[in-house]
Amino acid sequence: MSTFQAPKGTYDLTPPRSATFLAVREAIAAPLRDSGYGYIETPGFENVELFARGVGESTDIVTKEMYTLTTKGGSQLALRPEGTASVLRAALEANLHKAGNLPVKLWYSGSYYRYERPQAGRYRHFSQVGAEAIGTEDPVLDAELIILADQAYRSLGLRQFRILLNSLGDKECRPVYREALQTFLRDLDLDEETRRRIEINPLRVLDDKRADVQKQLTDAPKLRDYLCDACKAYHEEVRALLTAAGVVFEDDEKLVRGLDYYTRTTFEFVHDGLGAQSAVGGGGRYDGLSEMIGGPELPSVGWALGVDRTVLALEAEGIELDLPATTSVYAVPLGEEARRALFGVVTGLRRAGIAADFAFGGRGLKGAMKSANRSGARYALVAGERDLAEGVVQLKDMESGEQSAVPLSEVEAELAKRLG
Ligand code: AMP
């Protein structure tokens, strides 16, 4: 070990586990790419105001969890705590919404940072793959995104997850509900901080995980009873579309999510094998966010799935992804001359698109064959002085154990044939 360790609340991805992370990212991205979502990448940091306005000044993310810094030039920046505000900012900046092709459908993948109290499944640096559909109000779009996330999780083999669904109303009906809720909450026995929250963002009190708070919320007014007709119809349509697609969900009227920008559809994917940090992904509609950050009216919907927790969910379900071995051929040279010759073969194989690795460091046959085994390669190429004198290499099938001499000049063609 060196003098240094990964900072508190972070961890390194190292082989072989890191391969699962790559596969999870790919599994989430694939259905998006196949459904018209284009890849977007934004900086790891943004003007701190973007998140303050976008995510919400009263949210934990902004008040407690942001990594902020002042540059030498005096700019106030923050490491991004989430993706949506940045993606929308970038889409507006690039005028993607003006190309007359709404919705603008985008997907992204990257690192996010929150100064949270670390625990299993909750880190200060984590990784998300997300999707946003910007500029269109259409329940089909909300349904599409939920269905694609469901498809991604299923393609990984996950089964013990549930989809929680709610509607948060819009700018017509939510304020009426908000007031009713505030009136109810002000009469409860709550601590100072929660009382403050009642005034700034009362819906988030519903999200409080503490049992003594939850106990008092049983008779809280329900948003469902306050939804305007348009929101009700919209929500019913999303539900019907999901049902028609065979996607099972649970109505959860307490689901409010920790970000201020959500309107109407909100949803969360929870996994039952993860303990306290059970949310593997979540999202919803954010019809007002564009205007909140100075853009035009652009009703939008999106989600972000956590890669770290998805990997934990796989482990909780005992799922081992069928990851193809990365190396097809492993070359084991015995002696100086063989080293040069076999390295030439390996370089040729690689250029021909065959994944090949090499026993470096002039190792003995036994140790090198162990490495060949560990690499998962289907074939080993072994050559010593005598083989070279005869112009051949020994080609060993690592599965059957069969071995045959193949002329040096034909190795590449032979392997290409065998590997198909
Ligand atoms: P959120 O933006 O909070 O809805 O987060 C979306 C997803 O990102 C969550 O469902 C988690 O899977 C993941 N996530 C959020 N915060 C963390 C964290 N601190 N550590 C690990 N994963 C996280």
XYZ file of C-alpha atoms and ligand atoms in Angstrom:
443
model
C 0.000 0.000 0.000
C 1.159 3.540 -0.660
C 1.009 6.375 1.847
C -2.292 7.416 0.284
C -5.757 5.947 0.217
C -8.885 6.725 -1.771
C -10.631 9.675 -0.075
C -13.346 8.907 2.463
C -16.608 7.859 0.849
C -14.943 6.861 -2.417
C -13.553 3.629 -3.770
C -11.580 2.479 -6.761
C -12.871 0.246 -9.484
C -10.299 -2.421 -10.148
C -10.300 -5.595 -12.251
C -12.065 -7.957 -12.268
C -15.040 -6.153 -10.612
C -14.565 -3.084 -12.804
C -15.630 -5.143 -15.835
C -19.082 -5.481 -14.264
C -19.336 -1.695 -13.960
C -18.542 -1.280 -17.647
C -21.107 -3.926 -18.530
C -23.758 -2.226 -16.387
C -23.128 1.138 -18.035
C -23.371 -0.508 -21.424
C -26.569 -2.380 -20.515
C -28.247 0.857 -19.436
C -27.001 2.796 -22.453
C -27.887 0.211 -25.114
C -31.697 0.559 -25.003
C -31.327 4.361 -25.022
C -29.077 4.360 -28.077
C -31.541 2.061 -29.808
C -34.386 4.462 -29.055
C -33.042 7.666 -30.550
C -31.135 9.079 -27.579
C -27.862 10.827 -28.542
C -24.821 10.869 -26.297
C -23.987 14.078 -24.427
C -21.028 14.858 -22.208
C -20.757 17.930 -20.001
C -17.998 19.169 -17.658
C -17.557 17.640 -14.223
C -18.109 21.071 -12.685
C -20.493 23.935 -13.333
C -21.296 27.374 -12.047
C -22.662 26.758 -8.552
C -25.733 28.885 -9.346
C -26.896 26.394 -11.947
C -27.471 23.802 -9.241
C -28.736 26.283 -6.672
C -31.424 27.427 -9.087
C -31.963 24.175 -10.885
C -31.856 21.552 -8.164
C -33.287 23.919 -5.542
C -31.870 26.075 -2.765
C -33.787 24.154 -0.113
C -32.642 20.674 -1.061
C -30.061 18.690 0.900
C -28.096 18.301 -2.299
C -27.561 22.041 -2.584
C -27.452 23.105 1.059
C -25.315 20.308 2.475
C -23.891 18.049 -0.168
C -22.253 20.136 -2.850
C -18.511 20.243 -3.294
C -17.957 23.901 -4.061
C -14.794 25.757 -4.892
C -13.663 29.229 -5.799
C -11.269 29.387 -8.730
C -8.212 31.634 -8.790
C -10.245 33.878 -11.081
C -12.985 34.131 -8.448
C -15.627 31.937 -10.102
C -17.833 29.889 -7.820
C -17.990 26.361 -9.135
C -19.436 23.099 -7.878
C -18.612 19.515 -8.738
C -21.794 18.261 -10.346
C -24.087 16.538 -7.836
C -26.491 15.351 -10.545
C -26.843 15.396 -14.312
C -30.122 16.963 -15.360
C -29.345 20.636 -14.751
C -26.042 20.368 -16.654
C -27.568 18.496 -19.578
C -30.377 21.015 -19.909
C -27.901 23.885 -19.652
C -25.775 22.339 -22.393
C -28.760 21.616 -24.642
C -29.916 25.233 -24.328
C -26.409 26.558 -24.903
C -26.060 24.487 -28.084
C -29.591 25.484 -29.179
C -30.473 21.834 -29.654
C -34.093 22.712 -28.929
C -34.226 25.137 -31.844
C -33.436 22.609 -34.528
C -37.165 21.923 -34.811
C -36.764 18.375 -33.686
C -38.393 18.052 -30.299
C -38.010 16.264 -28.047
C -34.237 16.493 -27.814
C -33.366 13.026 -26.530
C -30.007 12.700 -24.802
C -28.175 10.146 -22.678
C -25.075 10.533 -20.540
C -22.766 8.593 -18.276
C -20.356 9.920 -15.716
C -19.176 10.716 -12.208
C -21.215 12.680 -9.672
C -20.198 14.076 -6.313
C -22.148 14.590 -3.114
C -20.759 15.264 0.307
C -22.928 12.658 2.015
C -22.415 10.572 5.109
C -20.848 7.467 3.594
C -22.476 4.101 4.149
C -23.110 0.935 2.146
C -24.439 2.077 -1.230
C -23.939 5.766 -0.460
C -20.719 7.332 -1.582
C -19.258 10.761 -2.123
C -18.293 9.885 -5.644
C -20.634 7.699 -7.639
C -21.522 6.975 -11.175
C -24.772 7.381 -13.071
C -26.122 6.741 -16.514
C -28.949 9.114 -17.303
C -31.429 10.040 -20.002
C -33.329 13.244 -20.695
C -36.079 13.975 -23.216
C -36.315 17.731 -23.542
C -39.048 19.965 -24.913
C -42.133 17.789 -25.230
C -45.088 17.177 -22.989
C -46.354 13.755 -23.909
C -47.187 10.916 -21.534
C -45.770 8.478 -24.095
C -42.358 9.998 -23.432
C -42.640 9.493 -19.664
C -43.693 5.898 -20.318
C -40.878 5.358 -22.825
C -38.240 6.327 -20.300
C -39.633 4.126 -17.543
C -39.929 1.214 -19.960
C -36.324 1.670 -21.150
C -34.983 1.669 -17.580
C -37.034 -1.439 -16.840
C -35.650 -3.046 -19.999
C -32.075 -2.169 -18.978
C -32.448 -3.719 -15.520
C -34.119 -6.809 -16.958
C -31.400 -7.245 -19.568
C -28.956 -7.467 -16.660
C -31.055 -10.222 -15.144
C -32.351 -8.134 -12.231
C -35.752 -9.190 -10.935
C -36.065 -7.961 -7.338
C -36.664 -4.343 -8.183
C -39.897 -2.401 -8.001
C -41.046 0.724 -9.769
C -42.709 3.344 -7.593
C -44.806 5.909 -9.415
C -46.423 9.157 -8.430
C -47.580 12.477 -9.838
C -46.503 15.699 -8.183
C -48.999 17.883 -9.998
C -48.159 21.050 -11.894
C -48.043 24.783 -11.318
C -51.833 24.906 -11.176
C -52.607 22.282 -8.572
C -49.426 21.836 -6.606
C -49.546 25.253 -4.867
C -53.040 24.505 -3.556
C -51.876 21.177 -2.200
C -48.733 22.721 -0.814
C -50.751 25.143 1.265
C -53.041 22.420 2.580
C -50.020 20.320 3.486
C -48.313 23.228 5.226
C -51.389 23.846 7.331
C -51.409 20.190 8.351
C -47.668 19.991 9.046
C -47.497 23.139 11.177
C -49.597 21.385 13.822
C -47.235 18.434 14.174
C -44.515 17.843 16.735
C -41.385 18.359 14.646
C -37.830 19.574 15.185
C -36.628 23.031 14.166
C -35.045 22.005 10.905
C -38.123 20.134 9.768
C -40.289 23.112 10.723
C -38.127 25.249 8.499
C -38.548 22.733 5.724
C -42.341 23.048 6.016
C -42.029 26.661 4.937
C -39.532 26.120 2.121
C -40.416 22.739 0.662
C -43.184 20.973 2.578
C -43.449 18.066 0.154
C -40.031 16.911 1.216
C -41.219 16.426 4.787
C -43.288 13.534 3.403
C -40.011 11.973 2.330
C -38.624 11.995 5.887
C -37.390 8.510 6.707
C -37.687 8.806 10.522
C -40.349 6.596 12.078
C -41.558 9.261 14.540
C -42.120 11.653 11.661
C -43.752 9.072 9.414
C -46.142 8.129 12.247
C -47.500 11.656 12.301
C -47.986 11.762 8.546
C -50.658 9.082 8.266
C -53.481 11.594 7.897
C -51.551 14.115 5.830
C -53.506 15.488 2.872
C -52.833 13.442 -0.239
C -51.603 15.077 -3.395
C -53.776 12.670 -5.351
C -56.874 14.413 -4.001
C -55.600 17.774 -5.202
C -54.429 16.940 -8.724
C -56.104 19.068 -11.385
C -57.980 17.317 -14.170
C -55.149 17.795 -16.655
C -52.593 16.248 -14.281
C -54.939 13.410 -13.428
C -55.551 12.607 -17.090
C -51.834 12.803 -17.843
C -50.977 10.480 -15.004
C -53.681 7.987 -15.954
C -52.295 7.908 -19.467
C -48.753 7.171 -18.221
C -50.123 4.394 -16.035
C -52.148 2.921 -18.904
C -49.139 2.975 -21.239
C -46.966 1.198 -18.688
C -49.623 -1.404 -18.082
C -50.041 -1.946 -21.825
C -46.283 -2.503 -22.048
C -46.466 -5.109 -19.299
C -44.381 -2.996 -16.923
C -45.489 -3.544 -13.347
C -45.430 -0.513 -11.041
C -46.713 0.515 -7.644
C -48.521 3.773 -6.968
C -46.667 5.543 -4.205
C -48.242 8.822 -3.226
C -45.459 9.564 -0.745
C -42.812 9.573 -3.449
C -41.626 13.168 -3.778
C -37.876 12.788 -4.484
C -35.173 15.073 -3.202
C -35.002 17.603 -6.005
C -37.190 20.665 -6.409
C -37.608 20.630 -10.140
C -39.975 17.709 -10.532
C -43.551 18.161 -11.782
C -46.191 15.580 -12.641
C -44.640 12.138 -13.229
C -42.057 11.033 -10.682
C -40.750 7.539 -10.251
C -38.117 5.578 -8.484
C -36.624 2.135 -9.023
C -35.993 0.462 -5.686
C -34.247 -2.818 -5.066
C -35.233 -4.952 -2.111
C -31.796 -6.445 -1.531
C -29.992 -3.200 -0.756
C -31.025 -2.199 2.749
C -31.370 1.503 3.531
C -30.026 2.817 0.225
C -32.593 0.965 -1.828
C -33.109 3.454 -4.671
C -31.180 2.233 -7.684
C -32.539 4.920 -9.978
C -35.123 7.592 -10.285
C -36.444 10.450 -12.277
C -39.458 12.313 -13.458
C -40.849 15.223 -15.344
C -39.364 18.664 -14.849
C -41.511 21.035 -16.855
C -40.323 24.190 -15.113
C -36.580 23.612 -14.946
C -35.667 25.288 -18.227
C -37.328 28.523 -17.156
C -35.729 28.248 -13.715
C -32.303 28.406 -15.352
C -33.225 31.209 -17.733
C -34.359 29.201 -20.751
C -37.659 29.050 -22.644
C -40.553 26.858 -21.625
C -39.402 23.309 -22.335
C -41.369 20.573 -20.622
C -39.034 17.623 -20.156
C -38.638 14.271 -18.493
C -35.633 12.171 -17.526
C -34.004 9.707 -15.176
C -30.665 8.749 -13.727
C -29.729 5.226 -12.738
C -26.938 4.674 -10.241
C -24.259 2.358 -11.574
C -22.770 1.601 -8.127
C -26.082 0.518 -6.656
C -27.010 -1.435 -9.760
C -23.806 -3.449 -9.307
C -24.706 -3.959 -5.631
C -28.166 -5.102 -6.729
C -26.605 -7.660 -9.075
C -24.464 -8.923 -6.221
C -27.486 -9.035 -3.903
C -29.332 -11.215 -6.406
C -26.253 -13.374 -6.941
C -26.149 -12.503 -10.644
C -22.850 -12.975 -12.403
C -22.874 -11.285 -15.757
C -21.754 -13.415 -18.639
C -18.739 -11.302 -19.505
C -16.813 -12.604 -22.490
C -13.075 -13.122 -21.813
C -11.199 -10.132 -23.114
C -8.173 -12.119 -24.241
C -8.557 -14.793 -26.925
C -4.924 -15.767 -27.313
C -2.100 -15.824 -24.788
C 1.476 -16.140 -26.022
C 4.153 -17.876 -23.948
C 7.685 -17.510 -25.281
C 10.477 -19.699 -23.969
C 13.790 -17.902 -24.551
C 15.028 -14.675 -26.088
C 14.519 -15.542 -29.704
C 11.016 -16.873 -29.108
C 10.181 -13.671 -27.277
C 10.908 -11.577 -30.328
C 9.151 -13.963 -32.693
C 6.024 -14.412 -30.573
C 5.736 -10.732 -29.805
C 5.696 -10.229 -33.579
C 2.882 -12.768 -33.828
C 0.924 -11.070 -31.020
C 1.270 -7.667 -32.675
C 0.008 -9.151 -35.935
C -2.950 -10.790 -34.177
C -3.897 -7.559 -32.481
C -3.764 -5.677 -35.758
C -5.995 -8.341 -37.250
C -8.511 -7.673 -34.465
C -7.762 -10.764 -32.375
C -7.401 -9.967 -28.665
C -4.025 -11.270 -27.590
C -1.783 -10.991 -24.553
C 1.772 -12.004 -23.811
C 3.811 -13.491 -20.951
C 6.114 -10.576 -20.189
C 9.271 -10.630 -18.159
C 10.821 -13.848 -19.489
C 8.856 -16.127 -17.170
C 9.115 -19.893 -16.971
C 6.592 -22.187 -18.659
C 4.675 -23.101 -15.498
C 4.071 -19.567 -14.250
C 3.317 -18.284 -17.726
C 0.741 -21.020 -18.356
C -0.932 -20.092 -15.086
C -1.274 -16.536 -16.363
C -2.620 -17.891 -19.645
C -5.285 -19.739 -17.684
C -6.153 -16.740 -15.600
C -6.499 -14.539 -18.681
C -9.414 -16.680 -19.841
C -7.797 -17.007 -23.279
C -9.162 -19.802 -25.429
C -5.782 -20.499 -27.023
C -2.185 -20.400 -25.876
C 0.746 -20.067 -28.228
C 3.929 -21.619 -26.878
C 7.281 -21.538 -28.648
C 10.848 -22.472 -27.655
C 14.132 -22.580 -29.556
C 13.379 -25.963 -31.080
C 9.949 -24.883 -32.372
C 11.468 -21.819 -33.960
C 14.191 -23.893 -35.572
C 11.372 -25.876 -37.202
C 9.466 -22.693 -38.048
C 6.446 -23.621 -35.919
C 4.650 -22.625 -32.707
C 2.616 -24.898 -30.459
C -1.049 -23.938 -30.511
C -2.848 -25.169 -27.423
C -6.620 -25.261 -27.058
C -7.060 -24.270 -23.410
C -10.475 -25.909 -23.229
C -9.714 -29.339 -24.651
C -6.018 -29.329 -23.789
C -5.215 -30.401 -27.359
C -1.987 -29.101 -28.785
C -0.626 -29.018 -32.331
C 2.301 -27.459 -34.164
C 1.344 -24.713 -36.599
C 3.774 -23.060 -39.025
C 4.610 -19.536 -37.868
C 3.400 -18.069 -41.127
C -0.020 -19.683 -40.723
C -0.727 -18.940 -37.058
C -2.768 -15.847 -37.708
C -4.974 -17.449 -40.339
C -5.410 -20.586 -38.241
C -6.483 -18.598 -35.164
C -8.775 -16.387 -37.213
C -10.436 -19.533 -38.555
C -10.755 -21.191 -35.159
C -12.047 -18.081 -33.414
C -14.510 -17.438 -36.213
P -30.902 11.003 -7.402
O -30.353 12.033 -8.320
O -30.634 11.297 -5.971
O -32.293 10.615 -7.708
O -30.031 9.710 -7.699
C -30.273 8.833 -8.766
C -29.540 7.547 -8.489
O -28.149 7.810 -8.325
C -29.942 6.897 -7.179
O -31.068 6.086 -7.353
C -28.710 6.106 -6.833
O -28.678 4.877 -7.521
C -27.598 6.971 -7.344
N -27.024 7.763 -6.228
C -27.411 8.965 -5.770
N -26.633 9.370 -4.753
C -25.726 8.390 -4.559
C -24.636 8.207 -3.649
N -24.315 9.129 -2.755
N -23.912 7.061 -3.735
C -24.219 6.119 -4.653
N -25.224 6.243 -5.535
C -25.971 7.359 -5.495
